[in-house]
Short mmCIF file of C-alpha atoms and ligand atoms in Angstrom, two decimals:
data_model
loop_
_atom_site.label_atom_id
_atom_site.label_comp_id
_atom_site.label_asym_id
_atom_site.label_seq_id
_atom_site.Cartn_x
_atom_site.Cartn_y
_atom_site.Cartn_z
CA UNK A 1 5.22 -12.71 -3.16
CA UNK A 2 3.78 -11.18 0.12
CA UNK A 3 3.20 -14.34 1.33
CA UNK A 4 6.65 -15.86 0.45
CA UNK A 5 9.08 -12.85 1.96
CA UNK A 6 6.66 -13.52 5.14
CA UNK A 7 7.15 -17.47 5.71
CA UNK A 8 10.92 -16.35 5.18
CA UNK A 9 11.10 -13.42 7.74
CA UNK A 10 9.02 -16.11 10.36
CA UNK A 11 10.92 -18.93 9.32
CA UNK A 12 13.93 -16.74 10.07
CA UNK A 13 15.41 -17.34 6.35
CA UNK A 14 15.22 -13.67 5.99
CA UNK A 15 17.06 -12.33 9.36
CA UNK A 16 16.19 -8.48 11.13
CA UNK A 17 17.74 -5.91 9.10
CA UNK A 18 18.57 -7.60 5.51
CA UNK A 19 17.85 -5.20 3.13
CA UNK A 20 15.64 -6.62 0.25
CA UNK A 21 16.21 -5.56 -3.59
CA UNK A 22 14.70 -2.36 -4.70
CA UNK A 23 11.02 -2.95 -6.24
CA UNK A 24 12.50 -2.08 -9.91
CA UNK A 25 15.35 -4.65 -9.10
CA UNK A 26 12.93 -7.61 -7.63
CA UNK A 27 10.06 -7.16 -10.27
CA UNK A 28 13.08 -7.00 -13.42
CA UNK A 29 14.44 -10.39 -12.04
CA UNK A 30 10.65 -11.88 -11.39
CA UNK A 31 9.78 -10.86 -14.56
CA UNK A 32 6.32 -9.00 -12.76
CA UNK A 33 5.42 -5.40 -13.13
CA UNK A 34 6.91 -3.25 -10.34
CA UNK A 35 3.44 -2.30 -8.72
CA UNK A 36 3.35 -6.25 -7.96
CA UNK A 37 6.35 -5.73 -6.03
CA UNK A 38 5.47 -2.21 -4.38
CA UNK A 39 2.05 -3.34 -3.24
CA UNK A 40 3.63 -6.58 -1.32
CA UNK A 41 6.12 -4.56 0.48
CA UNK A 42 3.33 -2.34 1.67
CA UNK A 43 1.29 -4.73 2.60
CA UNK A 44 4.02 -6.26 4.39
CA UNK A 45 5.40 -2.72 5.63
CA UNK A 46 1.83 -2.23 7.23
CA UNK A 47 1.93 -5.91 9.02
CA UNK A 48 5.35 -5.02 10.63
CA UNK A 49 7.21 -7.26 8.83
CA UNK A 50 9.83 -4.47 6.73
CA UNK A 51 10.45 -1.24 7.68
CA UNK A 52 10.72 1.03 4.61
CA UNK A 53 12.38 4.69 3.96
CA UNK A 54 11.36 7.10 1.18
CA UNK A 55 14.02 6.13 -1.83
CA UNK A 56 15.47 3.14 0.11
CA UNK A 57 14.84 -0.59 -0.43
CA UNK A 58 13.19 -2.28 2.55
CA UNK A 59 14.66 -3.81 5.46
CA UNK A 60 13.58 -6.72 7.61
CA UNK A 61 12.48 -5.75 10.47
CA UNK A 62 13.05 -7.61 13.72
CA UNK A 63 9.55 -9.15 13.77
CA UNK A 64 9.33 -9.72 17.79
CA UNK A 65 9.97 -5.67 17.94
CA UNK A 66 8.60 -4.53 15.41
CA UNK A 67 4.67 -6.08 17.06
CA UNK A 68 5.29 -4.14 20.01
CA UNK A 69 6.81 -0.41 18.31
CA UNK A 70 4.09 0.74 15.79
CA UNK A 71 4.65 3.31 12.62
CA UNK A 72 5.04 6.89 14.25
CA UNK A 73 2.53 8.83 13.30
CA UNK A 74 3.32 12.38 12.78
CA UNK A 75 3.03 15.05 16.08
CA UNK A 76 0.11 17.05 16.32
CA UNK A 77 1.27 20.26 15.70
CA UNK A 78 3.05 22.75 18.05
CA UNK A 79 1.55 25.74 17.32
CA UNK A 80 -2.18 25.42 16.84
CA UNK A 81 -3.20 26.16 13.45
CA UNK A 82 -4.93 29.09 12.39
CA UNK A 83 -7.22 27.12 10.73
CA UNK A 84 -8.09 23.31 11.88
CA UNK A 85 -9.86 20.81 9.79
CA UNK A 86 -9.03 18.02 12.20
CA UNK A 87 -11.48 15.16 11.50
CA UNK A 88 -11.48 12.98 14.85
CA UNK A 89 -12.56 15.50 17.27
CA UNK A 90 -15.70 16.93 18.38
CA UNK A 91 -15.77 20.56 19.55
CA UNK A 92 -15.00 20.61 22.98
CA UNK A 93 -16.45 23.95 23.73
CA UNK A 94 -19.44 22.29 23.23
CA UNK A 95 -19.24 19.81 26.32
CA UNK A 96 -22.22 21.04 28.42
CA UNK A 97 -20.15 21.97 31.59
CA UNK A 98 -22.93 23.15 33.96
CA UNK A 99 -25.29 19.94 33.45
CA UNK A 100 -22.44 17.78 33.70
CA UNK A 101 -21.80 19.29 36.54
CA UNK A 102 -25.33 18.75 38.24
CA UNK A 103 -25.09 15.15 36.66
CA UNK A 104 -22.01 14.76 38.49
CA UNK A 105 -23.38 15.82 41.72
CA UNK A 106 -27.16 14.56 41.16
CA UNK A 107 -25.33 10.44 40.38
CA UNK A 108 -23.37 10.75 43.57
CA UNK A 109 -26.21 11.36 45.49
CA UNK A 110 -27.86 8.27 44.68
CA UNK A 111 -25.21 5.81 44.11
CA UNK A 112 -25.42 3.39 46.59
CA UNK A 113 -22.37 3.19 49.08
CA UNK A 114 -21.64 -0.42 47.94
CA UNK A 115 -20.26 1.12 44.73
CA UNK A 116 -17.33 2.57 45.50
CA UNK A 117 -15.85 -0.67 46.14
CA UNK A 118 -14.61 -2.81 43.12
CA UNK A 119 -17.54 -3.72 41.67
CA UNK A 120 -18.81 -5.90 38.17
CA UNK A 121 -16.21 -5.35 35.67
CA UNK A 122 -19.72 -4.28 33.21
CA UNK A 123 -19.79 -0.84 35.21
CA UNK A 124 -23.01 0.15 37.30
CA UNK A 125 -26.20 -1.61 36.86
CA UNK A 126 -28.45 1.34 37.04
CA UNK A 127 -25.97 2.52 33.84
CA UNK A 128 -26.62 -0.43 31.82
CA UNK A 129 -29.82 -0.11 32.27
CA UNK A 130 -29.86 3.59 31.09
CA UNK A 131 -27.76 2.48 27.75
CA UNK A 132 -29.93 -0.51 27.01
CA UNK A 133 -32.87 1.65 27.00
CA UNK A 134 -30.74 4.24 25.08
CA UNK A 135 -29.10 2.10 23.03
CA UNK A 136 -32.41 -0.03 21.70
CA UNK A 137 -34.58 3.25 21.05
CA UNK A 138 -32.05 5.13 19.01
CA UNK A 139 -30.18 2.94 17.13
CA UNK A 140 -32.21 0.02 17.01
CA UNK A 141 -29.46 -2.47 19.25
CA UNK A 142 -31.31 -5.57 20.64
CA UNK A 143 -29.51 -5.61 23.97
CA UNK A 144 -30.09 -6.40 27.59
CA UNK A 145 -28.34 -4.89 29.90
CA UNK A 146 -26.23 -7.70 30.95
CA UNK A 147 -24.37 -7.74 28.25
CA UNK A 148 -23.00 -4.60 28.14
CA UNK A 149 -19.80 -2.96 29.27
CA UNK A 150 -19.19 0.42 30.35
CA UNK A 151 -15.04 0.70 28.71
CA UNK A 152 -12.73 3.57 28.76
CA UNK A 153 -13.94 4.54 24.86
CA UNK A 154 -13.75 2.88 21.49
CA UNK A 155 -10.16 2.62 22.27
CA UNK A 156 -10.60 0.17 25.50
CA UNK A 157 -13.04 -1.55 23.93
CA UNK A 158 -11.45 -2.68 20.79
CA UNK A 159 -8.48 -3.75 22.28
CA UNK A 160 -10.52 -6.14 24.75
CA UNK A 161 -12.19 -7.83 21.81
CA UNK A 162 -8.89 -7.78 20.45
CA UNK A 163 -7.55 -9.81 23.53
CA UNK A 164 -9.97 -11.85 23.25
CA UNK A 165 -9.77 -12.85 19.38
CA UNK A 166 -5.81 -13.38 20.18
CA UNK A 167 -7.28 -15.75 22.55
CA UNK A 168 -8.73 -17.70 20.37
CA UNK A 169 -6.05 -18.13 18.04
CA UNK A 170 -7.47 -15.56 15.56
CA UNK A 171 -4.29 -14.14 13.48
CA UNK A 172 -5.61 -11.93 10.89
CA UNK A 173 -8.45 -9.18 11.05
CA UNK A 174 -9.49 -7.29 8.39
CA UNK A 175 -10.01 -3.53 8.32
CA UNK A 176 -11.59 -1.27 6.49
CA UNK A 177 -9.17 0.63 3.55
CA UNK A 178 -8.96 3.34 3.90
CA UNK A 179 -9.70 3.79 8.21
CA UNK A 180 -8.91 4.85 11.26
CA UNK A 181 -5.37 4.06 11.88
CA UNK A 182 -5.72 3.92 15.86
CA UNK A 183 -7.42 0.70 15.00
CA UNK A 184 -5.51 -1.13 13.32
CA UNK A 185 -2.26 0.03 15.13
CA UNK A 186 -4.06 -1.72 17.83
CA UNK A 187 -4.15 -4.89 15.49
CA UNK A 188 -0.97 -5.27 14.83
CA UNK A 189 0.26 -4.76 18.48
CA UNK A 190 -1.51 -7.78 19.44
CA UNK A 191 0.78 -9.67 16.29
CA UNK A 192 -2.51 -10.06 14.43
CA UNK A 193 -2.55 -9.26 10.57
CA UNK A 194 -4.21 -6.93 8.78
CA UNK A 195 -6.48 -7.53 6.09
CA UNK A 196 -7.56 -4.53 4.11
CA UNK A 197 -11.13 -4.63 2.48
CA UNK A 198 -11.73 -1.60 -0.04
CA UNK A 199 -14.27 1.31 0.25
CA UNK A 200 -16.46 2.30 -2.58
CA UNK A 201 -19.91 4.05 -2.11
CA UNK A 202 -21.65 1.18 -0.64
CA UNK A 203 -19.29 1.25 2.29
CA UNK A 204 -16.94 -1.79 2.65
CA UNK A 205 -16.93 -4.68 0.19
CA UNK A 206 -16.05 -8.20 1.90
CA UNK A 207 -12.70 -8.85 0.70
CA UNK A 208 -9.93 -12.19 1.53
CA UNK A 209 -11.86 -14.38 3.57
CA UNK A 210 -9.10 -15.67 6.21
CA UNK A 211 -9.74 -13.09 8.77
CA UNK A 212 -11.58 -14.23 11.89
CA UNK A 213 -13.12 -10.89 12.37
CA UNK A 214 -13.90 -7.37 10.81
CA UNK A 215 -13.22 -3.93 12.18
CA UNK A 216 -16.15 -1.72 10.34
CA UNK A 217 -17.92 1.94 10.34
CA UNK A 218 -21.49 1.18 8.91
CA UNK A 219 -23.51 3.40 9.81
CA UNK A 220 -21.00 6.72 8.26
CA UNK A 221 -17.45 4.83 6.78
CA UNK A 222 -14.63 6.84 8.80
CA UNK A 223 -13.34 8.77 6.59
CA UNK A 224 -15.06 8.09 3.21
CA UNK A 225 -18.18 8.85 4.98
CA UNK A 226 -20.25 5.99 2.99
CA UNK A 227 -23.00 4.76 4.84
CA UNK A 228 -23.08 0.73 3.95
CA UNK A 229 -26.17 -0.63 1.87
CA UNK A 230 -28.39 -3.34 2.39
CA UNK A 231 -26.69 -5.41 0.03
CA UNK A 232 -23.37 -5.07 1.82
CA UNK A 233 -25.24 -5.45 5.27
CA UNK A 234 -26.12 -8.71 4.25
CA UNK A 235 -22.89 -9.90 2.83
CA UNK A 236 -21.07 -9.25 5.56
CA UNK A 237 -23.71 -10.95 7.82
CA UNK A 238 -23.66 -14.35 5.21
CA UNK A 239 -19.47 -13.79 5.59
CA UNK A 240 -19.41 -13.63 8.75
CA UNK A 241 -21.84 -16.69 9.84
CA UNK A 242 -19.96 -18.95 6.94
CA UNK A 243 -16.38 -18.40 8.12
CA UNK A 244 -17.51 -17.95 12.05
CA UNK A 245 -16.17 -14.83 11.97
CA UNK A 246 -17.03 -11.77 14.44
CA UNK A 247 -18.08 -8.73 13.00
CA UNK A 248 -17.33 -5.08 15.05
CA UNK A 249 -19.32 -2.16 14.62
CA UNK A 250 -18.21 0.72 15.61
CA UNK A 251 -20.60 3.20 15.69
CA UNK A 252 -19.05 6.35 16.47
CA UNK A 253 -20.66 9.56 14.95
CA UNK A 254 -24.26 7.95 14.26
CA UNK A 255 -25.74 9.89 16.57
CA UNK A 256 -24.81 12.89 13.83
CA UNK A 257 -27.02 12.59 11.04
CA UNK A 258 -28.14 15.69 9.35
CA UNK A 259 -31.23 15.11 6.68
CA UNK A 260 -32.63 12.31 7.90
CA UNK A 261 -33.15 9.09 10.83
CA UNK A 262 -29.62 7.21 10.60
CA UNK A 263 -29.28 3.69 9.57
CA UNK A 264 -30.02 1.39 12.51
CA UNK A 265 -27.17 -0.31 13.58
CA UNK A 266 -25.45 -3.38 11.81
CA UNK A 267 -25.96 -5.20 15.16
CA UNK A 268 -29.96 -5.44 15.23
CA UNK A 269 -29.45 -7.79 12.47
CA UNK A 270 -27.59 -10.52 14.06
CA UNK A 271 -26.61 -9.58 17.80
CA UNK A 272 -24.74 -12.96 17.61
CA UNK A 273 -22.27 -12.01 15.10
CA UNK A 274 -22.19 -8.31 15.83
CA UNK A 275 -20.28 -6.69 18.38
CA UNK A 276 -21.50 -3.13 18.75
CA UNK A 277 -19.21 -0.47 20.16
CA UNK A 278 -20.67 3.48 20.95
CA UNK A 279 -18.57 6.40 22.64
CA UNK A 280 -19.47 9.66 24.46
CA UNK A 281 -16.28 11.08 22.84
CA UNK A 282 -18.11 13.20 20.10
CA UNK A 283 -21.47 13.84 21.31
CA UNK A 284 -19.87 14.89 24.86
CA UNK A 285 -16.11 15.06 24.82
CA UNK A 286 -12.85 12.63 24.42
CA UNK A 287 -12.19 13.39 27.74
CA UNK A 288 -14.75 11.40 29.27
CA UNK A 289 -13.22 7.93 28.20
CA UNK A 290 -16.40 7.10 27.96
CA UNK A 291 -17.81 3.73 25.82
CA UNK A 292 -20.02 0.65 25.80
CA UNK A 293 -19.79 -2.55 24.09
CA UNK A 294 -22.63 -4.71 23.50
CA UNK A 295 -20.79 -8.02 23.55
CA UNK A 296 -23.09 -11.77 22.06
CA UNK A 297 -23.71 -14.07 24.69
CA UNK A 298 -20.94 -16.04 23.28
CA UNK A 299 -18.13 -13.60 24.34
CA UNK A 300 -19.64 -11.90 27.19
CA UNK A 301 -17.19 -14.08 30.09
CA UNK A 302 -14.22 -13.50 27.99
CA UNK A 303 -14.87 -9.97 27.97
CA UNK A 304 -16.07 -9.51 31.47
CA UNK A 305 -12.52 -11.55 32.51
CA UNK A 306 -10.72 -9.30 30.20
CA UNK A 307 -12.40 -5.94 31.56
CA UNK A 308 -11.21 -6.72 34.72
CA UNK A 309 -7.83 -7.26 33.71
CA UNK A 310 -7.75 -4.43 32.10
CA UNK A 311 -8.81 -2.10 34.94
CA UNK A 312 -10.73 -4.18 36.76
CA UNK A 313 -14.27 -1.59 35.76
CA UNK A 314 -14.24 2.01 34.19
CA UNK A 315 -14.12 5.07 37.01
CA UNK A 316 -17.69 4.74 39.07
CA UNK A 317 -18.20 8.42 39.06
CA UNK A 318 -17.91 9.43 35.60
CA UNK A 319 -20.72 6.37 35.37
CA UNK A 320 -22.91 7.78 37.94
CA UNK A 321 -22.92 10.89 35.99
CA UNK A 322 -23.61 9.78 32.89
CA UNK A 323 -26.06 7.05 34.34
CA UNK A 324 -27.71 10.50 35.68
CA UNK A 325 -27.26 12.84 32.11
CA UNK A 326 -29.02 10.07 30.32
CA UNK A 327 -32.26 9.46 32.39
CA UNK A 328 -33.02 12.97 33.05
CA UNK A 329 -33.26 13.50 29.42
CA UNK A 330 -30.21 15.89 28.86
CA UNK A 331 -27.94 13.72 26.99
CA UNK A 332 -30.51 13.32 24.45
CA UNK A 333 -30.99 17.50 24.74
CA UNK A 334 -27.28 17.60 24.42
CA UNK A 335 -27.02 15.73 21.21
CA UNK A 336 -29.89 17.53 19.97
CA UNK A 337 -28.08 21.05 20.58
CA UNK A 338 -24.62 19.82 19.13
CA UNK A 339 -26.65 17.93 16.16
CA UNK A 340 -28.15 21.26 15.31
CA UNK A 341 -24.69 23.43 15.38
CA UNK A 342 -22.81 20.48 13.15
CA UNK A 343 -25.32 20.67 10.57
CA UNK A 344 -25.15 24.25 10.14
CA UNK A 345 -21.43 23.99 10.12
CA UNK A 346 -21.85 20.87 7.90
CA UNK A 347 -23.86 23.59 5.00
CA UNK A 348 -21.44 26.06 5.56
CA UNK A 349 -18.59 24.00 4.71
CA UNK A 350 -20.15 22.27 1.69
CA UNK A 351 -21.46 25.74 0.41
CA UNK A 352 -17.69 27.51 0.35
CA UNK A 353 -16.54 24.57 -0.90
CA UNK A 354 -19.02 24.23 -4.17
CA UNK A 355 -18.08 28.10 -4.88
CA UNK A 356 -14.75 27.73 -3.78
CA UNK A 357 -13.31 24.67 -5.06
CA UNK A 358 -15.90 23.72 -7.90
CA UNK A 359 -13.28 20.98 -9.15
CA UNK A 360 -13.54 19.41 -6.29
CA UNK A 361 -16.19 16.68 -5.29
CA UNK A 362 -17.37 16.33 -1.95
CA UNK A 363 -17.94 12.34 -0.93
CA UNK A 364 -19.95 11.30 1.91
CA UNK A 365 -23.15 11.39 3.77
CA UNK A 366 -24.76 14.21 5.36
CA UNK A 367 -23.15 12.76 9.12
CA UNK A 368 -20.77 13.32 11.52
CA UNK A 369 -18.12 15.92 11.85
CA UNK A 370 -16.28 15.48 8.78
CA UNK A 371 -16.47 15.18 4.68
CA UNK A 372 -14.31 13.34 1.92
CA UNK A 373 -12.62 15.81 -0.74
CA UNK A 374 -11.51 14.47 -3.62
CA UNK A 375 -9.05 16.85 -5.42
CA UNK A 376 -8.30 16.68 -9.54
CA UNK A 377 -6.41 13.77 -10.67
CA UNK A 378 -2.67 14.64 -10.41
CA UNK A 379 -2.62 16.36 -7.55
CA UNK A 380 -1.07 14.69 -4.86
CA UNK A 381 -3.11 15.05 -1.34
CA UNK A 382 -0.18 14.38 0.70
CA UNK A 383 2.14 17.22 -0.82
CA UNK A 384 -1.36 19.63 -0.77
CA UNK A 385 -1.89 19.20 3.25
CA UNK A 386 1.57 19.53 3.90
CA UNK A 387 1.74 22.65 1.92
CA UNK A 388 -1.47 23.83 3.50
CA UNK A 389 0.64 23.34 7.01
CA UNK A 390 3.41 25.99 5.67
CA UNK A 391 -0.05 27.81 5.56
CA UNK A 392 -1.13 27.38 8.83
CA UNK A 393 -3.76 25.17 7.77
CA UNK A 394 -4.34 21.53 9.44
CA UNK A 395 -6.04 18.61 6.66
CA UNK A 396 -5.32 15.50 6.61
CA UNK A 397 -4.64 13.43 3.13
CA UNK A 398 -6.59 10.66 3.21
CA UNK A 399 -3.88 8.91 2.58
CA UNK A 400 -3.08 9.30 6.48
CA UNK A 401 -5.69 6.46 6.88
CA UNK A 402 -5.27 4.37 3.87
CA UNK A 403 -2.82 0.95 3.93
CA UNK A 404 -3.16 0.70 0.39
CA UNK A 405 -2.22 3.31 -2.13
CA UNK A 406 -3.69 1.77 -5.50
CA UNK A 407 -6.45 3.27 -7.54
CA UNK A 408 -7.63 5.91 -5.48
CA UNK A 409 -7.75 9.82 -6.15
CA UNK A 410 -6.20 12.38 -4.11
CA UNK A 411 -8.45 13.53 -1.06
CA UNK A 412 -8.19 15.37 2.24
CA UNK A 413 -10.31 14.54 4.89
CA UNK A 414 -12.14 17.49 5.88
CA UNK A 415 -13.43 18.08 9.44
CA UNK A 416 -15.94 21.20 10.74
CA UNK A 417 -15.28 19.84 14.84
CA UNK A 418 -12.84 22.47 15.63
CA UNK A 419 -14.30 25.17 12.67
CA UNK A 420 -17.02 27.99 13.82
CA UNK A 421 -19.76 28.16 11.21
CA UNK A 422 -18.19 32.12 10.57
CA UNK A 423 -14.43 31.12 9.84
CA UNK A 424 -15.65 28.07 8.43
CA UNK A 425 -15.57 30.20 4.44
CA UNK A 426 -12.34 32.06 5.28
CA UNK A 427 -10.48 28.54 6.42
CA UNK A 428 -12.01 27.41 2.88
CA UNK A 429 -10.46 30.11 1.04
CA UNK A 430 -6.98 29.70 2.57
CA UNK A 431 -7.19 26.14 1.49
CA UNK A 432 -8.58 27.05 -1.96
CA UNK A 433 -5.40 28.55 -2.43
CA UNK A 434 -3.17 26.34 -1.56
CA UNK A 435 -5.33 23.69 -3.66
CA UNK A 436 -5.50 25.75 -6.44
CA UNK A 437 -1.20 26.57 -6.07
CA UNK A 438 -1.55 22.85 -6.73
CA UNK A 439 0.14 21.80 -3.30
CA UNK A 440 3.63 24.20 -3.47
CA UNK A 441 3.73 26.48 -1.44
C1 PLP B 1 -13.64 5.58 13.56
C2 PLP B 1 -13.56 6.10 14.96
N1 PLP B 1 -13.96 5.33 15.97
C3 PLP B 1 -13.93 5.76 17.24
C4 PLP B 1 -13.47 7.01 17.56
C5 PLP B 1 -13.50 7.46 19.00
O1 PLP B 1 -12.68 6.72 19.83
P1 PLP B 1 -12.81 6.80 21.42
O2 PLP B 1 -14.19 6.34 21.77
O3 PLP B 1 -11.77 5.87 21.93
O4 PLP B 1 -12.57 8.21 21.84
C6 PLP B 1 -13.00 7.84 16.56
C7 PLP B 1 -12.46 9.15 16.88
O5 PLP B 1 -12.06 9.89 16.03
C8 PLP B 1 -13.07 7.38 15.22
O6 PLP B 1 -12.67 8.16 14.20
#
């Protein structure tokens, strides 16, 4: 059914703005159950091919627009929240000023003159040379530095290997369900489709088998917070060398892990099928724009010629800085420091939870800056966060980051970035409340 309302909105049968028959309508004259028919027009919804409206059948939407304009996520809120469980940010306060600041001025010092003119799209040698070392110690990438890029964050990064898939006449990708929606935003406005592969405990299970690459979270699922097993490590691997796929690893939190070494990274296992991507953006700050990407040899002029497209190479200084944080030793101080602060927040948010919210199970690894809650069945986690707004309370439902609805319990996605360890029980209690008022407010 998906695949037969598509050929007709490409082929043009189906025309921008024809409104298709209810899902109770379509499934009664198909003679198929009505979740057939909802679960196609989501899937399609989510590709950019309909646009739907709670308690309205879907319309066709104008396919050449609707690549470019993406689903509008809702606003950050206005007025900060008293309490903020926000799970894609770091704590800011954090960000070690003063040593940046010496970074800042120690990098300068030494970078050669030649520098500040445009340069090698990969960003400054002496940088590279810093992350290879960095890269191959702690998380187990084999690497050289010639093959990495210095990007503006995750964000640059995937859409360069994005570019370059589109290049190469790659037209679906899949995704991990559910995951961060930046990411596959950034899918569909290069006019690629989405594949969604499920999450269970062992992290992402390999799914259809027509995409030509695979967006993934191994080493702590964002947001199940499943860290993926051996078993799955090597079925992706055996997917990805059978169908010639690429495989991206996006290793954003890793450096997070609270009770014991974290997974090496996906990439060690076959640095020609794995593209590995790392950020500054939660063990320093967002702000940076700050990334790498480990590219196989395969890609690396594509992504060099892309890079420079793009911005021709990320901001010298910023480099020199962080060239300068890493091989004095403080970065690794820094994430030491901020490693020790999560954790404790990390206990003090699982402990009020337990007393607070016993019917409640907590999902994920002991990683990163957030954790899975999965509320009693019948509760709906979209009506509960939105009540917990009214409350002054920011969670997000997890189905914020999901593309498909089926099967899945409620769950809010829980993060302890923005939370000090002390209001970390009383933001707990508010929420207890309005979990317990079962999402009204
Ligand atoms: C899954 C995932 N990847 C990457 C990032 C960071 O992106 P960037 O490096 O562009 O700041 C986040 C931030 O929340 C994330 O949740």
């Amino acid at each position: 059914l998906e695949r037969a309302v598509r050929d007709a909105i490409r082929s043009g049968a189906l025309r921008p703005g024809v409104r298709l028959p209810a899902s109770r309508e379509l499934a009664a004259q198909l003679g198929v159950s009505r979740g057939v028919v909802t679960d196609a027009y989501r899937q399609l919804e989510a590709q950019g091919f309909l646009q739907t409206a709670a308690r309205l059948a879907p319309l066709v939407a104008d396919v050449a627009r609707a690549r470019r304009p993406l689903p509008t996520r809702p606003a950050a809120p206005t007025v900060a929240p008293r309490f903020d469980f926000t799970a894609t940010t770091p704590d800011v306060a954090l960000f070690p000023a003063h040593t940046w600041a010496r970074a800042a001025a120690e990098g300068l010092r030494r970078l050669p003159v030649e520098h500040l003119d445009y340069g090698d799209p990969r960003g400054l040698p002496h940088l590279r040379e810093a992350l290879a070392d960095h890269l191959s110690r702690t998380r187990g990438v084999i690497v050289d530095p010639d093959r990495i890029l210095v990007v503006q964050g995750t964000a640059q990064a995937t859409d360069l290997l994005l570019r370059i898939l589109c290049d190469r006449g790659v037209d679906a990708v899949a995704v991990e369900d559910p995951s961060f929606h930046r990411q596959r935003d950034q899918v569909q406005r290069h006019g690629m489709r989405l594949r969604a592969w499920p999450v269970d405990r062992d992290g992402v299970v390999v799914g259809t088998t027509d995409a030509g690459a695979a967006l993934l979270t191994p080493a702590h699922q964002f947001p199940t917070g499943a860290v993926l097993s051996g078993e799955r490590r090597r079925a992706l691997l055996a997917w990805a060398a059978e169908h010639g796929a690429l495989l991206v690893e996006d290793d954003y939190d890793a450096e997070f892990r609270y009770d014991r070494e974290p997974v090496r990274a996906l990439q060690g296992l076959d640095p020609r099928r794995v593209t590995y991507l790392g950020t500054a953006s939660k063990t320093c700050a967002p702000a940076l724009r700050l990334g790498w990407l480990v590219v196989p040899d395969e890609f690396l002029d594509m992504a060099i010629r892309e890079k420079r497209l793009l911005d021709d190479a990320s901001p010298v200084l910023e480099q020199a800085a962080f060239s300068a944080l890493l091989r004095s030793g403080e970065y690794d101080r820094q994430v030491h420091r901020a490693r020790a602060i999560y954790k404790k927040r990390r206990d003090a948010l699982v402990e009020a939870l337990e007393r607070m919210l016993p019917d409640c199970e907590i999902h994920g690894i002991a990683a990163g800056l957030h954790i899975l809650l999965e509320l009693p069945a019948g509760l709906d986690d979209v009506a509960i966060a939105a009540a917990a707004a009214g409350a002054g309370i920011h969670v997000e439902p997890v189905a914020s980051y999901q593309i498909r609805r089926a099967d899945t319990r409620p769950a809010l996605v829980v993060g302890y970035g923005r939370l000090s360890e002390h209001a970390i029980p009383l933001a707990v209690r508010s929420l207890a409340r309005v979990v317990k008022r079962g999402g009204t407010r």
